[in-house]
Amino acid sequence: MQEKSAFRSIIGLKCPHCRKGDMFVRPGLFVYKDIFLMHENCKVCDQKFEIEPGFWIGALWTSYPFIVLIISPFILMAISGEDINIWFLVGLMVVSLLMLIPLTIRLGRSIWIHIFVRYKK
Ligand SMILES: [Zn+2]
């Protein structure tokens, strides 16, 4: 079987250790139910996902860049001097953030754990 790259493993929200098992109970980047619900251990290799208590708090660091990416266009539009209602922009920004919350949280966690857990075939 072809090996999965780290990138594909991160995007696919797979276990960083075997790159096969799913980390989340409901896999996917656009899942709006049980966003935080994860398996405790990998179903394939038994890797523990929450390596230590509070491990996922660190994932805020890896979620943050996505949030910046999402809000930047709105901030640029707001300061561009174009005649756009600021509340319309704020509304659009909030809706965008809410729609992309699973993506930011889950990718953040996936990147975070891939930093700490090495891949073993
Ligand atoms: Zn695994």
Coordinates of N, CA and C and ligand atoms in Angstrom, one line a residue:
M1 N 0.8 -1.2 0.0 CA 0.0 0.0 0.0 C 0.9 1.2 0.0
Q2 N 0.4 2.3 -0.7 CA 1.1 3.5 -0.8 C 1.1 4.2 0.6
E3 N 2.2 4.8 0.9 CA 2.4 5.5 2.2 C 1.6 6.8 2.1
K4 N 1.0 7.2 3.2 CA 0.3 8.5 3.2 C 1.3 9.6 3.7
S5 N 1.3 10.7 3.0 CA 2.2 11.8 3.4 C 1.7 12.4 4.7
A6 N 2.6 13.1 5.4 CA 2.2 13.8 6.6 C 1.1 14.8 6.3
F7 N 1.2 15.5 5.1 CA 0.2 16.5 4.7 C -1.1 15.9 4.6
R8 N -1.2 14.7 3.9 CA -2.5 14.1 3.7 C -3.0 13.5 5.0
S9 N -2.1 13.1 5.9 CA -2.5 12.6 7.2 C -3.2 13.7 8.0
I10 N -2.5 14.9 7.9 CA -3.0 16.1 8.7 C -4.4 16.5 8.1
I11 N -4.5 16.6 6.8 CA -5.8 17.0 6.2 C -6.9 16.0 6.4
G12 N -6.5 14.7 6.4 CA -7.4 13.7 6.6 C -7.8 13.4 8.0
L13 N -7.1 14.2 8.9 CA -7.4 14.0 10.4 C -7.1 12.6 10.8
K14 N -6.0 12.1 10.4 CA -5.6 10.7 10.7 C -4.7 10.7 11.9
C15 N -4.5 9.5 12.5 CA -3.6 9.3 13.6 C -2.2 9.6 13.1
P16 N -1.4 10.4 13.8 CA -0.1 10.8 13.3 C 0.9 9.6 13.4
H17 N 0.6 8.6 14.2 CA 1.5 7.5 14.4 C 1.4 6.5 13.3
C18 N 0.2 6.1 12.9 CA 0.1 5.1 11.8 C -0.5 5.7 10.5
R19 N -1.1 6.9 10.6 CA -1.7 7.6 9.5 C -2.8 6.9 8.9
K20 N -3.4 6.0 9.7 CA -4.5 5.2 9.2 C -5.8 5.4 10.0
G21 N -5.7 5.4 11.3 CA -6.9 5.5 12.1 C -7.4 6.9 12.2
D22 N -8.7 7.1 12.3 CA -9.3 8.4 12.4 C -9.2 8.9 13.8
M23 N -8.9 10.2 14.0 CA -8.8 10.9 15.3 C -10.2 11.2 15.8
F24 N -11.1 11.6 14.9 CA -12.4 12.1 15.3 C -13.5 11.0 15.1
V25 N -14.4 11.0 16.1 CA -15.5 10.1 16.0 C -16.3 10.2 14.7
R26 N -16.6 11.5 14.4 CA -17.2 11.8 13.1 C -16.2 12.5 12.2
P27 N -15.5 11.8 11.3 CA -14.4 12.3 10.6 C -14.9 13.4 9.6
G28 N -14.0 14.3 9.3 CA -14.3 15.3 8.3 C -14.0 16.7 8.7
L29 N -13.7 17.6 7.8 CA -13.4 19.0 8.2 C -14.7 19.9 8.2
F30 N -15.8 19.4 7.6 CA -17.0 20.2 7.6 C -18.1 19.5 8.3
V31 N -17.8 19.0 9.5 CA -18.8 18.3 10.3 C -19.2 19.2 11.4
Y32 N -20.5 19.4 11.6 CA -20.9 20.4 12.6 C -21.4 19.8 13.9
K33 N -21.5 18.5 13.9 CA -21.9 17.8 15.1 C -20.7 17.2 15.8
D34 N -20.6 17.3 17.1 CA -19.5 16.6 17.8 C -18.2 17.0 17.3
I35 N -18.0 18.3 17.1 CA -16.7 18.9 16.6 C -15.5 18.4 17.4
F36 N -15.7 18.4 18.7 CA -14.6 18.1 19.6 C -14.5 16.6 20.0
L37 N -15.5 15.8 19.6 CA -15.5 14.4 20.0 C -14.5 13.6 19.3
M38 N -13.5 13.1 20.1 CA -12.4 12.3 19.5 C -12.3 11.0 20.1
H39 N -11.7 10.0 19.4 CA -11.4 8.7 20.0 C -10.3 9.0 21.0
E40 N -10.4 8.2 22.1 CA -9.3 8.3 23.1 C -8.0 7.8 22.5
N41 N -8.1 6.6 21.8 CA -6.9 6.0 21.3 C -7.2 5.7 19.8
C42 N -6.1 5.5 19.0 CA -6.3 5.1 17.6 C -6.8 3.7 17.6
K43 N -7.8 3.5 16.7 CA -8.4 2.2 16.6 C -7.4 1.2 15.8
V44 N -6.4 1.8 15.2 CA -5.5 0.9 14.4 C -4.3 0.6 15.2
C45 N -3.6 1.6 15.8 CA -2.3 1.4 16.5 C -2.4 1.7 17.9
D46 N -3.5 2.1 18.5 CA -3.7 2.3 19.9 C -2.9 3.6 20.4
Q47 N -2.5 4.4 19.5 CA -1.8 5.7 19.9 C -2.9 6.5 20.7
K48 N -2.4 7.0 21.9 CA -3.3 7.9 22.7 C -3.3 9.3 22.0
F49 N -4.5 9.9 21.9 CA -4.5 11.2 21.2 C -4.3 12.3 22.1
E50 N -5.0 12.3 23.3 CA -4.7 13.4 24.2 C -3.5 13.0 25.1
I51 N -2.3 13.3 24.6 CA -1.1 12.8 25.1 C -0.9 13.1 26.6
E52 N -1.3 14.3 27.0 CA -1.3 14.6 28.4 C -2.5 15.5 28.7
P53 N -2.9 15.7 29.9 CA -4.0 16.5 30.2 C -3.8 18.0 29.7
G54 N -4.8 18.5 29.0 CA -4.6 19.9 28.5 C -3.8 20.0 27.2
F55 N -3.5 18.8 26.6 CA -2.7 18.8 25.4 C -3.4 19.7 24.3
W56 N -4.7 19.6 24.2 CA -5.4 20.3 23.1 C -5.4 21.8 23.3
I57 N -5.1 22.3 24.5 CA -5.0 23.8 24.7 C -3.9 24.3 23.7
G58 N -2.9 23.6 23.6 CA -1.8 24.0 22.7 C -2.2 24.1 21.3
A59 N -3.2 23.4 20.9 CA -3.7 23.4 19.5 C -4.3 24.8 19.2
L60 N -4.5 25.6 20.1 CA -5.0 27.0 19.8 C -3.9 27.7 19.0
W61 N -2.7 27.3 19.2 CA -1.6 28.0 18.5 C -1.6 27.6 17.0
T62 N -2.0 26.4 16.7 CA -2.1 25.9 15.3 C -3.4 26.2 14.7
S63 N -4.5 26.6 15.5 CA -5.7 27.0 14.9 C -5.7 28.5 14.6
Y64 N -5.0 29.2 15.4 CA -4.9 30.6 15.2 C -4.6 31.1 13.8
P65 N -3.6 30.6 13.1 CA -3.3 31.1 11.8 C -4.5 30.9 10.8
F66 N -5.3 29.9 11.0 CA -6.5 29.8 10.1 C -7.5 30.8 10.4
I67 N -7.7 31.2 11.7 CA -8.6 32.2 12.1 C -8.1 33.6 11.5
V68 N -6.8 33.8 11.5 CA -6.3 35.0 10.9 C -6.6 35.1 9.4
L69 N -6.4 33.9 8.8 CA -6.6 33.8 7.3 C -8.1 34.1 7.0
I70 N -9.0 33.7 7.9 CA -10.4 33.9 7.6 C -10.8 35.3 7.8
I71 N -10.3 35.9 8.9 CA -10.8 37.3 9.2 C -10.0 38.4 8.4
S72 N -8.8 38.1 7.9 CA -8.0 39.1 7.2 C -8.8 39.8 6.1
P73 N -9.4 39.0 5.2 CA -10.1 39.7 4.0 C -11.1 40.7 4.5
F74 N -11.8 40.4 5.6 CA -12.8 41.3 6.1 C -12.2 42.6 6.7
I75 N -11.1 42.4 7.4 CA -10.4 43.5 8.0 C -9.9 44.4 6.9
L76 N -9.3 43.8 5.8 CA -8.8 44.5 4.7 C -9.9 45.3 4.0
M77 N -11.1 44.7 3.9 CA -12.2 45.4 3.2 C -12.6 46.6 4.1
A78 N -12.6 46.3 5.4 CA -13.1 47.4 6.3 C -12.2 48.6 6.3
I79 N -10.9 48.4 6.1 CA -9.9 49.5 6.2 C -9.6 50.0 4.8
S80 N -10.2 49.4 3.8 CA -9.9 49.8 2.4 C -10.5 51.1 2.0
G81 N -11.4 51.6 2.8 CA -12.1 52.9 2.5 C -13.2 52.7 1.6
E82 N -13.5 51.5 1.1 CA -14.6 51.3 0.2 C -15.9 51.5 1.1
D83 N -17.0 51.9 0.3 CA -18.2 52.2 1.0 C -19.0 51.0 1.3
I84 N -18.5 50.2 2.3 CA -19.2 49.0 2.7 C -19.7 49.1 4.2
N85 N -20.9 48.8 4.4 CA -21.4 48.8 5.8 C -20.6 47.9 6.7
I86 N -20.0 48.5 7.8 CA -19.1 47.8 8.6 C -19.9 46.6 9.3
W87 N -21.1 46.8 9.6 CA -21.9 45.7 10.3 C -22.2 44.6 9.4
F88 N -22.3 44.9 8.1 CA -22.5 43.9 7.1 C -21.2 43.0 7.1
L89 N -20.1 43.7 7.1 CA -18.8 43.0 7.1 C -18.6 42.1 8.3
V90 N -18.9 42.7 9.5 CA -18.8 42.0 10.8 C -19.7 40.8 10.7
G91 N -20.9 40.9 10.2 CA -21.9 39.8 10.1 C -21.3 38.7 9.2
L92 N -20.8 39.1 8.1 CA -20.2 38.1 7.1 C -19.0 37.4 7.8
M93 N -18.2 38.2 8.5 CA -17.1 37.6 9.2 C -17.5 36.6 10.2
V94 N -18.5 36.9 11.0 CA -18.9 36.0 12.0 C -19.5 34.7 11.4
V95 N -20.3 34.9 10.3 CA -20.9 33.7 9.7 C -19.7 32.8 9.1
S96 N -18.7 33.5 8.5 CA -17.6 32.7 7.9 C -16.9 31.9 9.0
L97 N -16.7 32.6 10.1 CA -16.0 32.0 11.2 C -16.8 30.8 11.7
L98 N -18.1 31.0 11.9 CA -18.9 29.9 12.4 C -18.9 28.7 11.4
M99 N -19.0 29.0 10.1 CA -19.0 27.9 9.1 C -17.7 27.2 9.1
L100 N -16.6 27.9 9.4 CA -15.3 27.2 9.3 C -14.7 26.8 10.6
I101 N -15.5 26.8 11.6 CA -15.1 26.4 13.0 C -14.6 25.0 13.0
P102 N -15.3 24.0 12.4 CA -14.8 22.7 12.5 C -13.4 22.6 11.8
L103 N -13.3 23.3 10.7 CA -12.0 23.2 9.9 C -10.9 23.8 10.8
T104 N -11.1 24.9 11.4 CA -10.0 25.6 12.2 C -9.7 24.7 13.4
I105 N -10.7 24.2 14.1 CA -10.4 23.5 15.3 C -9.7 22.1 15.0
R106 N -10.3 21.4 14.0 CA -9.8 20.1 13.7 C -8.4 20.1 13.0
L107 N -8.3 21.0 12.1 CA -6.9 21.1 11.5 C -5.9 21.6 12.5
G108 N -6.3 22.5 13.4 CA -5.4 22.9 14.4 C -4.9 21.8 15.3
R109 N -5.9 20.9 15.7 CA -5.5 19.8 16.5 C -4.7 18.8 15.7
S110 N -5.1 18.6 14.5 CA -4.3 17.6 13.7 C -2.9 18.0 13.5
I111 N -2.7 19.3 13.2 CA -1.3 19.8 13.0 C -0.5 19.7 14.3
W112 N -1.2 20.1 15.4 CA -0.6 20.1 16.7 C -0.1 18.7 17.1
I113 N -0.9 17.6 16.9 CA -0.5 16.3 17.4 C 0.5 15.7 16.4
H114 N 0.5 16.2 15.1 CA 1.5 15.7 14.2 C 2.9 16.3 14.5
I115 N 2.9 17.3 15.2 CA 4.2 17.9 15.6 C 4.8 17.0 16.7
F116 N 4.0 16.4 17.5 CA 4.6 15.7 18.7 C 4.7 14.2 18.5
V117 N 3.9 13.6 17.7 CA 3.9 12.2 17.5 C 4.6 11.8 16.2
R118 N 5.6 11.0 16.3 CA 6.3 10.6 15.1 C 5.6 9.5 14.3
Y119 N 5.8 9.4 13.0 CA 5.2 8.4 12.2 C 6.0 7.1 12.3
K120 N 5.3 6.0 12.5 CA 6.0 4.7 12.4 C 5.2 3.8 11.6
K121 N 5.8 3.1 10.6 CA 5.1 2.2 9.7 C 4.6 1.0 10.4
Ligands
ZN1 ZN -2.8 5.0 14.7

